[in-house]
Amino acid sequence: MTTARVLFVCLGNICRSPTAEGVLRHLAAAEAPDLVLEIDSAGTSSYHIGEPPDPRSIAAAAARGIDLSGLRARQITAADLTRFDYVLAMDEANLAGVRALRPCAATTRVQLFLDFFPAGGEREVPDPYERDGSAFEHVLDLCEGAARGLLEQLRGG
Ligand code: 4NP
């Protein structure tokens, strides 16, 4: 049986990474019940510690049947880099923030989430915080594509 621990990372842990967490949970339950996954998310910043996801993220995910309302923001710690198998950053700045927390366990894969969605044609999940509703839909679309790619890899390996 395949087991994996996956941590998603963005800046605030209120928009992109909780969305990725919810999407992966949702898809894994529906399409990969054979996988045993521990899924979490964190921010590189301390800006929103303890807060629920942004109401726009909660609403956009709810429209797709995904409940983010119970999540609460936290800041990534160095211990996360040894506890998780995959630490998946939403953009290059987040990735640099994660890498600054080294040392990572030799087995921890630290990379961009969209590496798992090459067909999407984007490297980064754009920050929607200062943008309108369509940006939140785009975050969901990218997260769904990458979550499917990640699940395929986990099932294959
Ligand atoms: P996130 O979005 O990194 O996807 O959670 C942001 C949330 C808050 C801020 C920036 C980005 N902020 O500057 O407070």
mmCIF file of C-alpha atoms and ligand atoms in Angstrom:
data_model
loop_
_atom_site.group_PDB
_atom_site.id
_atom_site.type_symbol
_atom_site.label_atom_id
_atom_site.label_comp_id
_atom_site.label_asym_id
_atom_site.label_seq_id
_atom_site.Cartn_x
_atom_site.Cartn_y
_atom_site.Cartn_z
ATOM 1 C CA MET A 1 0.000 0.000 0.000
ATOM 2 C CA THR A 2 1.370 3.421 -0.935
ATOM 3 C CA THR A 3 1.536 5.993 1.820
ATOM 4 C CA ALA A 4 2.759 9.551 1.448
ATOM 5 C CA ARG A 5 2.856 12.748 3.472
ATOM 6 C CA VAL A 6 2.216 15.855 1.383
ATOM 7 C CA LEU A 7 2.589 19.479 2.549
ATOM 8 C CA PHE A 8 1.442 22.370 0.348
ATOM 9 C CA VAL A 9 3.073 25.748 0.880
ATOM 10 C CA CYS A 10 2.139 29.304 -0.146
ATOM 11 C CA LEU A 11 2.718 32.721 1.423
ATOM 12 C CA GLY A 12 -0.300 33.226 3.687
ATOM 13 C CA ASN A 13 -1.797 29.706 3.919
ATOM 14 C CA ILE A 14 -5.244 31.218 3.374
ATOM 15 C CA CYS A 15 -5.703 31.021 -0.426
ATOM 16 C CA ARG A 16 -3.573 28.701 -2.576
ATOM 17 C CA SER A 17 -2.167 26.048 -0.243
ATOM 18 C CA PRO A 18 -5.432 25.345 1.632
ATOM 19 C CA THR A 19 -7.111 25.092 -1.765
ATOM 20 C CA ALA A 20 -4.494 22.557 -2.878
ATOM 21 C CA GLU A 21 -4.965 20.653 0.385
ATOM 22 C CA GLY A 22 -8.735 20.494 -0.057
ATOM 23 C CA VAL A 23 -8.542 19.542 -3.725
ATOM 24 C CA LEU A 24 -6.074 16.713 -3.118
ATOM 25 C CA ARG A 25 -8.138 15.366 -0.200
ATOM 26 C CA HIS A 26 -11.277 15.483 -2.332
ATOM 27 C CA LEU A 27 -9.750 13.817 -5.401
ATOM 28 C CA ALA A 28 -7.876 11.203 -3.387
ATOM 29 C CA ALA A 29 -11.030 10.153 -1.554
ATOM 30 C CA ALA A 30 -12.982 9.931 -4.801
ATOM 31 C CA GLU A 31 -10.405 8.496 -7.164
ATOM 32 C CA ALA A 32 -7.562 6.919 -5.179
ATOM 33 C CA PRO A 33 -9.013 5.296 -2.050
ATOM 34 C CA ASP A 34 -6.127 2.815 -2.181
ATOM 35 C CA LEU A 35 -3.632 5.552 -1.250
ATOM 36 C CA VAL A 36 -2.962 6.424 2.382
ATOM 37 C CA LEU A 37 -2.170 10.138 2.401
ATOM 38 C CA GLU A 38 -1.399 12.656 5.097
ATOM 39 C CA ILE A 39 -2.145 16.064 3.608
ATOM 40 C CA ASP A 40 -1.480 19.453 5.206
ATOM 41 C CA SER A 41 -0.658 23.033 4.221
ATOM 42 C CA ALA A 42 1.358 25.918 5.638
ATOM 43 C CA GLY A 43 2.514 29.446 4.820
ATOM 44 C CA THR A 44 6.023 30.804 4.638
ATOM 45 C CA SER A 45 4.779 33.958 6.423
ATOM 46 C CA SER A 46 3.210 34.449 9.846
ATOM 47 C CA TYR A 47 0.622 36.932 8.500
ATOM 48 C CA HIS A 48 -2.519 34.854 8.973
ATOM 49 C CA ILE A 49 -1.674 32.238 11.629
ATOM 50 C CA GLY A 50 -4.830 30.734 13.124
ATOM 51 C CA GLU A 51 -7.165 32.191 10.503
ATOM 52 C CA PRO A 52 -9.542 30.207 8.277
ATOM 53 C CA PRO A 53 -9.028 30.329 4.514
ATOM 54 C CA ASP A 54 -9.991 33.499 2.641
ATOM 55 C CA PRO A 55 -13.816 33.597 2.182
ATOM 56 C CA ARG A 56 -13.292 33.783 -1.591
ATOM 57 C CA SER A 57 -11.274 30.536 -1.520
ATOM 58 C CA ILE A 58 -13.890 28.869 0.690
ATOM 59 C CA ALA A 59 -16.715 29.925 -1.656
ATOM 60 C CA ALA A 60 -14.948 28.910 -4.871
ATOM 61 C CA ALA A 61 -14.038 25.493 -3.453
ATOM 62 C CA ALA A 62 -17.541 24.970 -2.006
ATOM 63 C CA ALA A 63 -19.005 25.483 -5.478
ATOM 64 C CA ARG A 64 -16.976 22.424 -6.528
ATOM 65 C CA GLY A 65 -18.053 20.378 -3.514
ATOM 66 C CA ILE A 66 -14.858 20.955 -1.519
ATOM 67 C CA ASP A 67 -15.085 22.153 2.100
ATOM 68 C CA LEU A 68 -12.161 24.330 3.247
ATOM 69 C CA SER A 69 -13.969 25.945 6.166
ATOM 70 C CA GLY A 70 -12.365 23.861 8.908
ATOM 71 C CA LEU A 71 -8.778 24.629 7.920
ATOM 72 C CA ARG A 72 -6.621 27.073 9.914
ATOM 73 C CA ALA A 73 -3.445 28.780 8.787
ATOM 74 C CA ARG A 74 -0.066 27.936 10.240
ATOM 75 C CA GLN A 75 3.528 28.801 9.418
ATOM 76 C CA ILE A 76 5.925 26.193 8.055
ATOM 77 C CA THR A 77 8.680 25.000 10.403
ATOM 78 C CA ALA A 78 12.007 23.279 9.786
ATOM 79 C CA ALA A 79 10.507 20.101 11.268
ATOM 80 C CA ASP A 80 8.063 19.959 8.356
ATOM 81 C CA LEU A 81 10.994 19.327 6.035
ATOM 82 C CA THR A 82 11.784 16.043 7.725
ATOM 83 C CA ARG A 83 8.211 14.955 8.477
ATOM 84 C CA PHE A 84 6.768 15.238 4.951
ATOM 85 C CA ASP A 85 7.705 13.244 1.843
ATOM 86 C CA TYR A 86 6.580 16.010 -0.529
ATOM 87 C CA VAL A 87 6.775 19.740 0.208
ATOM 88 C CA LEU A 88 5.087 21.407 -2.755
ATOM 89 C CA ALA A 89 5.351 25.164 -3.206
ATOM 90 C CA MET A 90 2.890 27.299 -5.121
ATOM 91 C CA ASP A 91 5.446 29.735 -6.562
ATOM 92 C CA GLU A 92 9.168 30.349 -6.811
ATOM 93 C CA ALA A 93 9.209 32.751 -3.848
ATOM 94 C CA ASN A 94 7.506 30.152 -1.648
ATOM 95 C CA LEU A 95 9.994 27.539 -2.875
ATOM 96 C CA ALA A 96 12.905 29.793 -1.911
ATOM 97 C CA GLY A 97 11.309 30.337 1.498
ATOM 98 C CA VAL A 98 11.045 26.591 2.043
ATOM 99 C CA ARG A 99 14.608 25.987 0.911
ATOM 100 C CA ALA A 100 15.853 28.623 3.357
ATOM 101 C CA LEU A 101 14.643 26.327 6.162
ATOM 102 C CA ARG A 102 17.108 23.566 5.313
ATOM 103 C CA PRO A 103 18.313 21.037 6.169
ATOM 104 C CA CYS A 104 15.727 18.860 4.439
ATOM 105 C CA ALA A 105 15.618 15.123 4.942
ATOM 106 C CA ALA A 106 17.394 13.471 2.032
ATOM 107 C CA THR A 107 14.153 11.809 1.030
ATOM 108 C CA THR A 108 11.958 14.929 1.111
ATOM 109 C CA ARG A 109 11.010 16.175 -2.323
ATOM 110 C CA VAL A 110 10.875 19.976 -2.322
ATOM 111 C CA GLN A 111 9.530 21.329 -5.600
ATOM 112 C CA LEU A 112 6.845 23.377 -7.336
ATOM 113 C CA PHE A 113 3.339 21.863 -7.207
ATOM 114 C CA LEU A 114 2.790 22.581 -10.905
ATOM 115 C CA ASP A 115 5.694 20.279 -11.798
ATOM 116 C CA PHE A 116 2.927 17.676 -11.620
ATOM 117 C CA PHE A 117 0.820 19.481 -14.244
ATOM 118 C CA PRO A 118 3.076 20.163 -17.248
ATOM 119 C CA ALA A 119 0.068 20.234 -19.588
ATOM 120 C CA GLY A 120 -1.219 23.314 -17.734
ATOM 121 C CA GLY A 121 1.546 25.418 -19.237
ATOM 122 C CA GLU A 122 2.276 27.392 -16.031
ATOM 123 C CA ARG A 123 5.057 26.973 -13.505
ATOM 124 C CA GLU A 124 3.474 28.888 -10.630
ATOM 125 C CA VAL A 125 0.018 29.106 -9.070
ATOM 126 C CA PRO A 126 -0.559 32.889 -9.231
ATOM 127 C CA ASP A 127 -1.313 34.679 -5.967
ATOM 128 C CA PRO A 128 -5.054 35.564 -6.098
ATOM 129 C CA TYR A 129 -5.129 37.652 -2.900
ATOM 130 C CA GLU A 130 -5.318 41.098 -4.534
ATOM 131 C CA ARG A 131 -7.361 39.886 -7.489
ATOM 132 C CA ASP A 132 -10.963 39.065 -8.402
ATOM 133 C CA GLY A 133 -13.042 35.906 -8.382
ATOM 134 C CA SER A 134 -11.697 34.541 -11.653
ATOM 135 C CA ALA A 135 -8.230 34.307 -10.067
ATOM 136 C CA PHE A 136 -9.652 31.980 -7.413
ATOM 137 C CA GLU A 137 -11.236 29.799 -10.113
ATOM 138 C CA HIS A 138 -7.871 29.652 -11.851
ATOM 139 C CA VAL A 139 -6.192 28.529 -8.614
ATOM 140 C CA LEU A 140 -8.725 25.698 -8.371
ATOM 141 C CA ASP A 141 -8.209 24.670 -11.997
ATOM 142 C CA LEU A 142 -4.428 24.519 -11.564
ATOM 143 C CA CYS A 143 -4.710 22.660 -8.257
ATOM 144 C CA GLU A 144 -7.031 20.066 -9.789
ATOM 145 C CA GLY A 145 -4.659 19.424 -12.686
ATOM 146 C CA ALA A 146 -1.602 19.132 -10.467
ATOM 147 C CA ALA A 147 -3.386 17.022 -7.846
ATOM 148 C CA ARG A 148 -4.368 14.555 -10.561
ATOM 149 C CA GLY A 149 -0.763 14.434 -11.754
ATOM 150 C CA LEU A 150 0.513 13.873 -8.230
ATOM 151 C CA LEU A 151 -2.009 11.083 -7.631
ATOM 152 C CA GLU A 152 -0.971 9.425 -10.885
ATOM 153 C CA GLN A 153 2.668 9.479 -9.809
ATOM 154 C CA LEU A 154 1.841 8.165 -6.344
ATOM 155 C CA ARG A 155 -0.247 5.335 -7.780
ATOM 156 C CA GLY A 156 2.414 4.506 -10.328
ATOM 157 C CA GLY A 157 5.275 4.463 -7.892
HETATM 158 P P1 4NP B 1 -1.796 32.789 -0.306
HETATM 159 O O1 4NP B 1 -2.327 34.268 -0.634
HETATM 160 O O2 4NP B 1 -0.281 32.881 -0.191
HETATM 161 O O3 4NP B 1 -2.227 31.994 -1.486
HETATM 162 O O4 4NP B 1 -2.460 32.372 0.988
HETATM 163 C C1 4NP B 1 -1.978 35.371 0.125
HETATM 164 C C2 4NP B 1 -2.632 35.635 1.308
HETATM 165 C C3 4NP B 1 -2.304 36.744 2.059
HETATM 166 C C4 4NP B 1 -1.316 37.597 1.614
HETATM 167 C C5 4NP B 1 -0.634 37.333 0.430
HETATM 168 C C6 4NP B 1 -0.974 36.216 -0.312
HETATM 169 N N1 4NP B 1 -0.993 38.753 2.380
HETATM 170 O O5 4NP B 1 -0.134 39.533 1.932
HETATM 171 O O6 4NP B 1 -1.563 38.957 3.467
#
